[in-house]
Amino acid sequence: MSHAKAFLSLLMLLCSFCSFANPVVTKSFKSIKVDTLSYSFSPTSAQDAYINNKSDWRAITNEPLNLGFEQRPVWLVFTIKNTLTVNTSSLLSLDNPLLNEAQIYHFYNSKLLSHTQLGDSFSLSQRTLKSESLLAKLTLPANSVSTIIIKVSNSAGLRVPITLWQQDAYLVHKSKLNLIYGLLIGFLFSLAISCLVLYGFSRKLYFAYAGVITLILGVLLAYLCGFGVRYFHPNTPAAQQFMIPVLLMLTTLVFLPLQNQICEIKASKLVKGQNIVTSIFAVTLLFTWALPNVLLTIFCLTATPIVICYYLATTIVCMRHTPAKPLQALTVALIFFLLALAYLIIVVFGLYPLSRSSLAFVFICFFSSTFCLCYGVMKQFILERDEQVITQQTLIAENAAQDTLLKERLMLQEQAQKELESQVDERTFELQVTLRELEDKNHELEQLNMEDALTGVKNRRFFDKKLIMELRRSRREQTPLSIIMLDIDRFKSINDNYGHLTGDQVIRAVADTIKQHLKRPLDDVARYGGEEFVILLPNTPHNGTLDIAEKIRKAIEINQINVAGTFINITVSAGTYTAVIDDINNPELFTHNADKALYYAKQHGRNQVISFPIPQ
């Protein structure tokens, strides 16, 4: 019974092999993978390939064509049998969108039915079918066996998986596939944007690096699906073969600053070697534009795993010293990225005939890598936040302990305070009395500092301070400031004839007369010298200043001073100056102008008011 089952299984296997030896179009035909074909490098033209000696051809069975980095154009030949009684339209799909050029020839009965040009050498507008996939439309005659000859040339390796599709089935398959790829790539983009937004809120650089890596991997997957020629640069499709290794290298470089953010790497020979290799790798990336695609691809697939292995080794060493979830997540992300690179190396170099699921495996590896990165940076943020919380809690506990000690000290102080309260109460009254006396003395001292002891008006020190304040106000408010300088005429003769005591009474009388003529609180008079007074009049125009000075002069001239029964007639001379101040750094110039006017009045007859500028 077991022998019968084994024989039946072998028979079914042989039947399935025979059924897929060459594509056969039947009524139930949806799609057929063309895994059985022949290839050769010797033909020089499609006609030559059609009639060429079959001994020059090599057969491939049940595996897609992968010749590694073969630089010679390769010719492929296989047949398609149409068992239907009507002409059938189908689509021939070259499932590698990264080919420089593919020439597809359709022969039937030694006659060329169609010729289609595909590949990155042709822009999207030049292709017969406007698709990022490499498609050729074939019209298969009824009850026929057609011969398909394909010439493929590619500088970055010859990988030519082929599928024959029924048109409607291909449209359904392509729409589903594009929807899935679009959703997955869009999800990666949204994940990258989320990381960048988190960086904007937290200002943590590891969010930015994780977002950049995720964004680059999303763009890289778009290029691997062939979407670059449709959405990024439809007029330069050859750029996508250049962009894929560049994006791989760029992703590898961004891993380094992310590692530095998450790992506390200590200096060692391994770290030094990593820095040297990464520096050389980064410098090489700057000159990738000068390399041909084949050298760029080979360098990328050989150098990138070396750099990733360095990252992985240093991360593992760091994780041994300080095991943490972010380090573990970074390690797993690097491993997934390295697995994707290893798979790409096997596929591109043609080291082993793998199935057509390479793109799905790369998707899985890249998605796993980005998820691990996002988990790692989120865990790093949570750990840092927890450390901050622990630090704050520690500070709170220390403050609570200090508060407890402080309360104990306060209790001791309260006990001591109760003992001292009685003594303090006794001293308080004495202190209050002393403070009141000091306040009175301070007030008296302030009055002495501001007032002239003989006349009771303000002294020269007060005037100098008041002048600076009014100069600033005049400049700030752009209002006129006026000054009057008065001097008692022939005061020396009064001292000589009546004595100095009489002279002091005359000075007091003049001061009292001046105070009587100042009505505004802001107007001030000060004793400037022996028998000289100065009057400061803020916001007073020139005419008003002359009027006040003239009234004071007339009042002093009219009123006689009675000193011990002796009536003394005195006069005063005055000089005035009014200006809107521009420069407050030279207050002496303001008083100097009024003094000039006073000097002129004294020299030209006395008992008069002269304003500055002095009349000519």
PDB file of C-alpha atoms in Angstrom, residues 347-573:
ATOM      1  CA  VAL A 347      19.749  36.971  -5.000  1.00  0.00           C
ATOM      2  CA  VAL A 348      21.882  39.585  -6.780  1.00  0.00           C
ATOM      3  CA  PHE A 349      25.068  37.533  -6.957  1.00  0.00           C
ATOM      4  CA  GLY A 350      23.118  34.414  -7.983  1.00  0.00           C
ATOM      5  CA  LEU A 351      24.730  32.290  -5.249  1.00  0.00           C
ATOM      6  CA  TYR A 352      21.672  30.081  -4.850  1.00  0.00           C
ATOM      7  CA  PRO A 353      18.454  29.738  -6.885  1.00  0.00           C
ATOM      8  CA  LEU A 354      15.904  31.256  -4.514  1.00  0.00           C
ATOM      9  CA  SER A 355      12.180  31.531  -5.058  1.00  0.00           C
ATOM     10  CA  ARG A 356      10.348  34.632  -6.251  1.00  0.00           C
ATOM     11  CA  SER A 357       9.440  35.711  -2.701  1.00  0.00           C
ATOM     12  CA  SER A 358      12.618  37.760  -2.303  1.00  0.00           C
ATOM     13  CA  LEU A 359      10.769  41.074  -2.253  1.00  0.00           C
ATOM     14  CA  ALA A 360       8.323  39.788   0.387  1.00  0.00           C
ATOM     15  CA  PHE A 361      11.258  38.641   2.524  1.00  0.00           C
ATOM     16  CA  VAL A 362      12.938  42.037   2.183  1.00  0.00           C
ATOM     17  CA  PHE A 363       9.640  43.696   3.147  1.00  0.00           C
ATOM     18  CA  ILE A 364       9.399  41.513   6.242  1.00  0.00           C
ATOM     19  CA  CYS A 365      13.005  42.213   7.256  1.00  0.00           C
ATOM     20  CA  PHE A 366      12.735  45.964   6.727  1.00  0.00           C
ATOM     21  CA  PHE A 367       9.405  46.133   8.550  1.00  0.00           C
ATOM     22  CA  SER A 368      10.784  44.123  11.448  1.00  0.00           C
ATOM     23  CA  SER A 369      13.868  46.354  11.574  1.00  0.00           C
ATOM     24  CA  THR A 370      11.816  49.564  11.645  1.00  0.00           C
ATOM     25  CA  PHE A 371       9.421  48.194  14.280  1.00  0.00           C
ATOM     26  CA  CYS A 372      12.364  47.233  16.473  1.00  0.00           C
ATOM     27  CA  LEU A 373      13.903  50.672  15.986  1.00  0.00           C
ATOM     28  CA  CYS A 374      10.673  52.454  16.895  1.00  0.00           C
ATOM     29  CA  TYR A 375      10.199  50.196  19.894  1.00  0.00           C
ATOM     30  CA  GLY A 376      13.795  50.829  20.951  1.00  0.00           C
ATOM     31  CA  VAL A 377      13.599  54.618  20.778  1.00  0.00           C
ATOM     32  CA  MET A 378      10.231  54.629  22.573  1.00  0.00           C
ATOM     33  CA  LYS A 379      11.681  52.396  25.277  1.00  0.00           C
ATOM     34  CA  GLN A 380      14.714  54.679  25.505  1.00  0.00           C
ATOM     35  CA  PHE A 381      12.401  57.670  25.967  1.00  0.00           C
ATOM     36  CA  ILE A 382      10.409  55.827  28.650  1.00  0.00           C
ATOM     37  CA  LEU A 383      13.602  54.797  30.481  1.00  0.00           C
ATOM     38  CA  GLU A 384      14.904  58.358  30.434  1.00  0.00           C
ATOM     39  CA  ARG A 385      11.548  59.597  31.687  1.00  0.00           C
ATOM     40  CA  ASP A 386      11.564  56.955  34.448  1.00  0.00           C
ATOM     41  CA  GLU A 387      15.062  58.017  35.438  1.00  0.00           C
ATOM     42  CA  GLN A 388      13.868  61.604  35.666  1.00  0.00           C
ATOM     43  CA  VAL A 389      10.896  60.490  37.773  1.00  0.00           C
ATOM     44  CA  ILE A 390      13.167  58.457  40.064  1.00  0.00           C
ATOM     45  CA  THR A 391      15.501  61.436  40.392  1.00  0.00           C
ATOM     46  CA  GLN A 392      12.583  63.697  41.237  1.00  0.00           C
ATOM     47  CA  GLN A 393      11.244  61.167  43.742  1.00  0.00           C
ATOM     48  CA  THR A 394      14.690  60.943  45.324  1.00  0.00           C
ATOM     49  CA  LEU A 395      14.837  64.703  45.607  1.00  0.00           C
ATOM     50  CA  ILE A 396      11.351  64.715  47.105  1.00  0.00           C
ATOM     51  CA  ALA A 397      12.377  62.056  49.634  1.00  0.00           C
ATOM     52  CA  GLU A 398      15.496  64.021  50.526  1.00  0.00           C
ATOM     53  CA  ASN A 399      13.433  67.166  50.916  1.00  0.00           C
ATOM     54  CA  ALA A 400      10.946  65.261  53.100  1.00  0.00           C
ATOM     55  CA  ALA A 401      13.793  64.022  55.317  1.00  0.00           C
ATOM     56  CA  GLN A 402      15.169  67.535  55.534  1.00  0.00           C
ATOM     57  CA  ASP A 403      11.695  68.781  56.408  1.00  0.00           C
ATOM     58  CA  THR A 404      11.488  66.223  59.224  1.00  0.00           C
ATOM     59  CA  LEU A 405      14.840  67.298  60.606  1.00  0.00           C
ATOM     60  CA  LEU A 406      13.783  70.893  60.218  1.00  0.00           C
ATOM     61  CA  LYS A 407      10.595  70.243  62.183  1.00  0.00           C
ATOM     62  CA  GLU A 408      12.614  68.672  65.003  1.00  0.00           C
ATOM     63  CA  ARG A 409      14.908  71.648  65.022  1.00  0.00           C
ATOM     64  CA  LEU A 410      11.916  73.965  65.044  1.00  0.00           C
ATOM     65  CA  MET A 411      10.507  72.168  68.067  1.00  0.00           C
ATOM     66  CA  LEU A 412      13.793  72.647  69.866  1.00  0.00           C
ATOM     67  CA  GLN A 413      13.864  76.254  68.775  1.00  0.00           C
ATOM     68  CA  GLU A 414      10.300  76.764  70.038  1.00  0.00           C
ATOM     69  CA  GLN A 415      11.313  75.516  73.440  1.00  0.00           C
ATOM     70  CA  ALA A 416      14.280  77.822  73.454  1.00  0.00           C
ATOM     71  CA  GLN A 417      12.135  80.620  72.085  1.00  0.00           C
ATOM     72  CA  LYS A 418       9.658  80.330  74.930  1.00  0.00           C
ATOM     73  CA  GLU A 419      12.510  80.852  77.336  1.00  0.00           C
ATOM     74  CA  LEU A 420      13.678  83.917  75.416  1.00  0.00           C
ATOM     75  CA  GLU A 421      10.249  85.439  74.794  1.00  0.00           C
ATOM     76  CA  SER A 422      10.121  87.132  78.153  1.00  0.00           C
ATOM     77  CA  GLN A 423      13.544  88.694  77.579  1.00  0.00           C
ATOM     78  CA  VAL A 424      12.547  89.716  74.052  1.00  0.00           C
ATOM     79  CA  ASP A 425       9.363  91.370  75.303  1.00  0.00           C
ATOM     80  CA  GLU A 426      11.393  93.366  77.765  1.00  0.00           C
ATOM     81  CA  ARG A 427      13.819  94.507  75.113  1.00  0.00           C
ATOM     82  CA  THR A 428      11.180  95.189  72.460  1.00  0.00           C
ATOM     83  CA  PHE A 429       9.882  98.366  74.025  1.00  0.00           C
ATOM     84  CA  GLU A 430      13.406  99.704  74.460  1.00  0.00           C
ATOM     85  CA  LEU A 431      14.195  98.834  70.869  1.00  0.00           C
ATOM     86  CA  GLN A 432      11.057 100.574  69.568  1.00  0.00           C
ATOM     87  CA  VAL A 433      11.920 103.708  71.495  1.00  0.00           C
ATOM     88  CA  THR A 434      15.447 103.599  70.153  1.00  0.00           C
ATOM     89  CA  LEU A 435      14.189 103.099  66.602  1.00  0.00           C
ATOM     90  CA  ARG A 436      11.866 106.070  66.868  1.00  0.00           C
ATOM     91  CA  GLU A 437      14.719 108.204  68.100  1.00  0.00           C
ATOM     92  CA  LEU A 438      16.874 106.985  65.220  1.00  0.00           C
ATOM     93  CA  GLU A 439      14.106 107.771  62.733  1.00  0.00           C
ATOM     94  CA  ASP A 440      13.836 111.287  64.095  1.00  0.00           C
ATOM     95  CA  LYS A 441      17.562 111.737  63.901  1.00  0.00           C
ATOM     96  CA  ASN A 442      17.642 110.365  60.368  1.00  0.00           C
ATOM     97  CA  HIS A 443      14.887 112.745  59.340  1.00  0.00           C
ATOM     98  CA  GLU A 444      16.807 115.632  60.864  1.00  0.00           C
ATOM     99  CA  LEU A 445      19.965 114.527  59.067  1.00  0.00           C
ATOM    100  CA  GLU A 446      18.090 114.306  55.777  1.00  0.00           C
ATOM    101  CA  GLN A 447      16.744 117.800  56.276  1.00  0.00           C
ATOM    102  CA  LEU A 448      20.225 119.062  57.112  1.00  0.00           C
ATOM    103  CA  ASN A 449      21.631 117.423  53.999  1.00  0.00           C
ATOM    104  CA  MET A 450      19.003 119.023  51.749  1.00  0.00           C
ATOM    105  CA  GLU A 451      18.441 122.444  53.380  1.00  0.00           C
ATOM    106  CA  ASP A 452      20.626 125.460  53.863  1.00  0.00           C
ATOM    107  CA  ALA A 453      21.013 126.113  57.579  1.00  0.00           C
ATOM    108  CA  LEU A 454      20.887 129.921  57.289  1.00  0.00           C
ATOM    109  CA  THR A 455      17.958 130.440  54.885  1.00  0.00           C
ATOM    110  CA  GLY A 456      15.897 127.255  55.170  1.00  0.00           C
ATOM    111  CA  VAL A 457      15.867 126.788  51.394  1.00  0.00           C
ATOM    112  CA  LYS A 458      17.486 123.858  49.599  1.00  0.00           C
ATOM    113  CA  ASN A 459      21.275 123.663  49.499  1.00  0.00           C
ATOM    114  CA  ARG A 460      23.759 123.243  46.638  1.00  0.00           C
ATOM    115  CA  ARG A 461      23.925 119.444  46.962  1.00  0.00           C
ATOM    116  CA  PHE A 462      20.139 119.121  46.566  1.00  0.00           C
ATOM    117  CA  PHE A 463      20.198 121.447  43.578  1.00  0.00           C
ATOM    118  CA  ASP A 464      22.873 119.397  41.754  1.00  0.00           C
ATOM    119  CA  LYS A 465      20.773 116.203  42.097  1.00  0.00           C
ATOM    120  CA  LYS A 466      17.534 117.985  41.234  1.00  0.00           C
ATOM    121  CA  LEU A 467      19.141 119.521  38.136  1.00  0.00           C
ATOM    122  CA  ILE A 468      20.126 116.094  36.712  1.00  0.00           C
ATOM    123  CA  MET A 469      16.597 114.746  37.298  1.00  0.00           C
ATOM    124  CA  GLU A 470      14.971 117.704  35.565  1.00  0.00           C
ATOM    125  CA  LEU A 471      17.443 117.535  32.667  1.00  0.00           C
ATOM    126  CA  ARG A 472      16.408 113.915  32.046  1.00  0.00           C
ATOM    127  CA  ARG A 473      12.722 114.794  32.300  1.00  0.00           C
ATOM    128  CA  SER A 474      13.127 117.648  29.827  1.00  0.00           C
ATOM    129  CA  ARG A 475      14.842 115.391  27.304  1.00  0.00           C
ATOM    130  CA  ARG A 476      12.346 112.556  27.809  1.00  0.00           C
ATOM    131  CA  GLU A 477       9.207 114.715  27.622  1.00  0.00           C
ATOM    132  CA  GLN A 478      10.709 117.370  25.310  1.00  0.00           C
ATOM    133  CA  THR A 479       9.552 120.204  27.621  1.00  0.00           C
ATOM    134  CA  PRO A 480      11.430 123.469  28.333  1.00  0.00           C
ATOM    135  CA  LEU A 481      13.523 123.689  31.497  1.00  0.00           C
ATOM    136  CA  SER A 482      14.320 127.165  32.918  1.00  0.00           C
ATOM    137  CA  ILE A 483      16.847 128.352  35.465  1.00  0.00           C
ATOM    138  CA  ILE A 484      17.236 131.740  37.241  1.00  0.00           C
ATOM    139  CA  MET A 485      20.459 132.708  38.979  1.00  0.00           C
ATOM    140  CA  LEU A 486      20.175 135.694  41.367  1.00  0.00           C
ATOM    141  CA  ASP A 487      22.879 137.595  43.174  1.00  0.00           C
ATOM    142  CA  ILE A 488      22.494 140.371  45.807  1.00  0.00           C
ATOM    143  CA  ASP A 489      24.000 143.606  44.491  1.00  0.00           C
ATOM    144  CA  ARG A 490      26.870 145.173  46.508  1.00  0.00           C
ATOM    145  CA  PHE A 491      26.502 142.627  49.299  1.00  0.00           C
ATOM    146  CA  LYS A 492      30.107 143.188  50.419  1.00  0.00           C
ATOM    147  CA  SER A 493      29.347 146.819  51.306  1.00  0.00           C
ATOM    148  CA  ILE A 494      26.421 145.638  53.464  1.00  0.00           C
ATOM    149  CA  ASN A 495      28.746 143.352  55.401  1.00  0.00           C
ATOM    150  CA  ASP A 496      31.314 146.121  55.701  1.00  0.00           C
ATOM    151  CA  ASN A 497      28.822 148.786  56.824  1.00  0.00           C
ATOM    152  CA  TYR A 498      26.403 146.764  58.997  1.00  0.00           C
ATOM    153  CA  GLY A 499      28.308 143.613  59.893  1.00  0.00           C
ATOM    154  CA  HIS A 500      27.989 139.985  58.976  1.00  0.00           C
ATOM    155  CA  LEU A 501      24.951 139.356  61.180  1.00  0.00           C
ATOM    156  CA  THR A 502      23.039 141.993  59.245  1.00  0.00           C
ATOM    157  CA  GLY A 503      24.310 140.406  56.020  1.00  0.00           C
ATOM    158  CA  ASP A 504      22.872 137.044  57.154  1.00  0.00           C
ATOM    159  CA  GLN A 505      19.492 138.678  57.827  1.00  0.00           C
ATOM    160  CA  VAL A 506      19.554 140.249  54.360  1.00  0.00           C
ATOM    161  CA  ILE A 507      20.252 136.792  52.790  1.00  0.00           C
ATOM    162  CA  ARG A 508      17.333 135.266  54.752  1.00  0.00           C
ATOM    163  CA  ALA A 509      15.020 138.082  53.676  1.00  0.00           C
ATOM    164  CA  VAL A 510      15.925 137.585  50.011  1.00  0.00           C
ATOM    165  CA  ALA A 511      15.327 133.807  50.343  1.00  0.00           C
ATOM    166  CA  ASP A 512      11.886 134.420  51.910  1.00  0.00           C
ATOM    167  CA  THR A 513      10.923 136.791  49.096  1.00  0.00           C
ATOM    168  CA  ILE A 514      11.942 134.249  46.453  1.00  0.00           C
ATOM    169  CA  LYS A 515       9.930 131.466  48.129  1.00  0.00           C
ATOM    170  CA  GLN A 516       6.839 133.674  48.179  1.00  0.00           C
ATOM    171  CA  HIS A 517       6.943 133.984  44.366  1.00  0.00           C
ATOM    172  CA  LEU A 518       7.246 130.216  43.666  1.00  0.00           C
ATOM    173  CA  LYS A 519       3.704 128.808  43.445  1.00  0.00           C
ATOM    174  CA  ARG A 520       4.181 125.338  41.901  1.00  0.00           C
ATOM    175  CA  PRO A 521       5.345 122.307  43.918  1.00  0.00           C
ATOM    176  CA  LEU A 522       7.981 121.435  41.280  1.00  0.00           C
ATOM    177  CA  ASP A 523       9.604 124.887  41.416  1.00  0.00           C
ATOM    178  CA  ASP A 524      12.633 124.905  43.729  1.00  0.00           C
ATOM    179  CA  VAL A 525      15.036 127.555  45.024  1.00  0.00           C
ATOM    180  CA  ALA A 526      18.461 126.744  46.419  1.00  0.00           C
ATOM    181  CA  ARG A 527      21.271 128.741  47.895  1.00  0.00           C
ATOM    182  CA  TYR A 528      23.986 128.419  45.281  1.00  0.00           C
ATOM    183  CA  GLY A 529      26.763 130.387  47.030  1.00  0.00           C
ATOM    184  CA  GLY A 530      27.249 133.057  49.683  1.00  0.00           C
ATOM    185  CA  GLU A 531      24.742 135.667  48.464  1.00  0.00           C
ATOM    186  CA  GLU A 532      23.775 133.801  45.248  1.00  0.00           C
ATOM    187  CA  PHE A 533      20.544 131.846  44.692  1.00  0.00           C
ATOM    188  CA  VAL A 534      19.403 129.559  41.898  1.00  0.00           C
ATOM    189  CA  ILE A 535      15.785 128.844  40.918  1.00  0.00           C
ATOM    190  CA  LEU A 536      14.858 125.726  38.884  1.00  0.00           C
ATOM    191  CA  LEU A 537      11.589 125.985  36.928  1.00  0.00           C
ATOM    192  CA  PRO A 538      10.540 122.753  35.115  1.00  0.00           C
ATOM    193  CA  ASN A 539       8.216 122.997  32.099  1.00  0.00           C
ATOM    194  CA  THR A 540       8.420 126.791  32.052  1.00  0.00           C
ATOM    195  CA  PRO A 541       8.846 128.746  28.812  1.00  0.00           C
ATOM    196  CA  HIS A 542      11.226 131.621  28.344  1.00  0.00           C
ATOM    197  CA  ASN A 543       8.621 134.383  28.804  1.00  0.00           C
ATOM    198  CA  GLY A 544       7.310 132.850  32.007  1.00  0.00           C
ATOM    199  CA  THR A 545      10.837 132.627  33.405  1.00  0.00           C
ATOM    200  CA  LEU A 546      11.517 136.309  32.664  1.00  0.00           C
ATOM    201  CA  ASP A 547       8.211 137.252  34.296  1.00  0.00           C
ATOM    202  CA  ILE A 548       8.987 135.371  37.529  1.00  0.00           C
ATOM    203  CA  ALA A 549      12.532 136.778  37.676  1.00  0.00           C
ATOM    204  CA  GLU A 550      11.293 140.314  37.113  1.00  0.00           C
ATOM    205  CA  LYS A 551       8.623 139.989  39.823  1.00  0.00           C
ATOM    206  CA  ILE A 552      11.209 138.767  42.325  1.00  0.00           C
ATOM    207  CA  ARG A 553      13.582 141.605  41.413  1.00  0.00           C
ATOM    208  CA  LYS A 554      10.866 144.268  41.842  1.00  0.00           C
ATOM    209  CA  ALA A 555       9.666 142.808  45.148  1.00  0.00           C
ATOM    210  CA  ILE A 556      13.179 142.915  46.604  1.00  0.00           C
ATOM    211  CA  GLU A 557      13.754 146.413  45.256  1.00  0.00           C
ATOM    212  CA  ILE A 558      10.505 147.778  46.776  1.00  0.00           C
ATOM    213  CA  ASN A 559      10.649 146.090  50.165  1.00  0.00           C
ATOM    214  CA  GLN A 560      13.079 147.610  52.696  1.00  0.00           C
ATOM    215  CA  ILE A 561      14.721 145.298  55.189  1.00  0.00           C
ATOM    216  CA  ASN A 562      14.418 146.379  58.828  1.00  0.00           C
ATOM    217  CA  VAL A 563      17.398 145.309  60.859  1.00  0.00           C
ATOM    218  CA  ALA A 564      17.414 146.574  64.476  1.00  0.00           C
ATOM    219  CA  GLY A 565      15.497 149.701  63.469  1.00  0.00           C
ATOM    220  CA  THR A 566      17.672 150.348  60.451  1.00  0.00           C
ATOM    221  CA  PHE A 567      16.018 150.119  57.024  1.00  0.00           C
ATOM    222  CA  ILE A 568      18.245 148.768  54.266  1.00  0.00           C
ATOM    223  CA  ASN A 569      17.445 149.009  50.570  1.00  0.00           C
ATOM    224  CA  ILE A 570      18.858 146.185  48.447  1.00  0.00           C
ATOM    225  CA  THR A 571      18.613 145.092  44.828  1.00  0.00           C
ATOM    226  CA  VAL A 572      19.369 141.865  42.988  1.00  0.00           C
ATOM    227  CA  SER A 573      20.641 140.994  39.518  1.00  0.00           C
TER     228      SER A 573
END
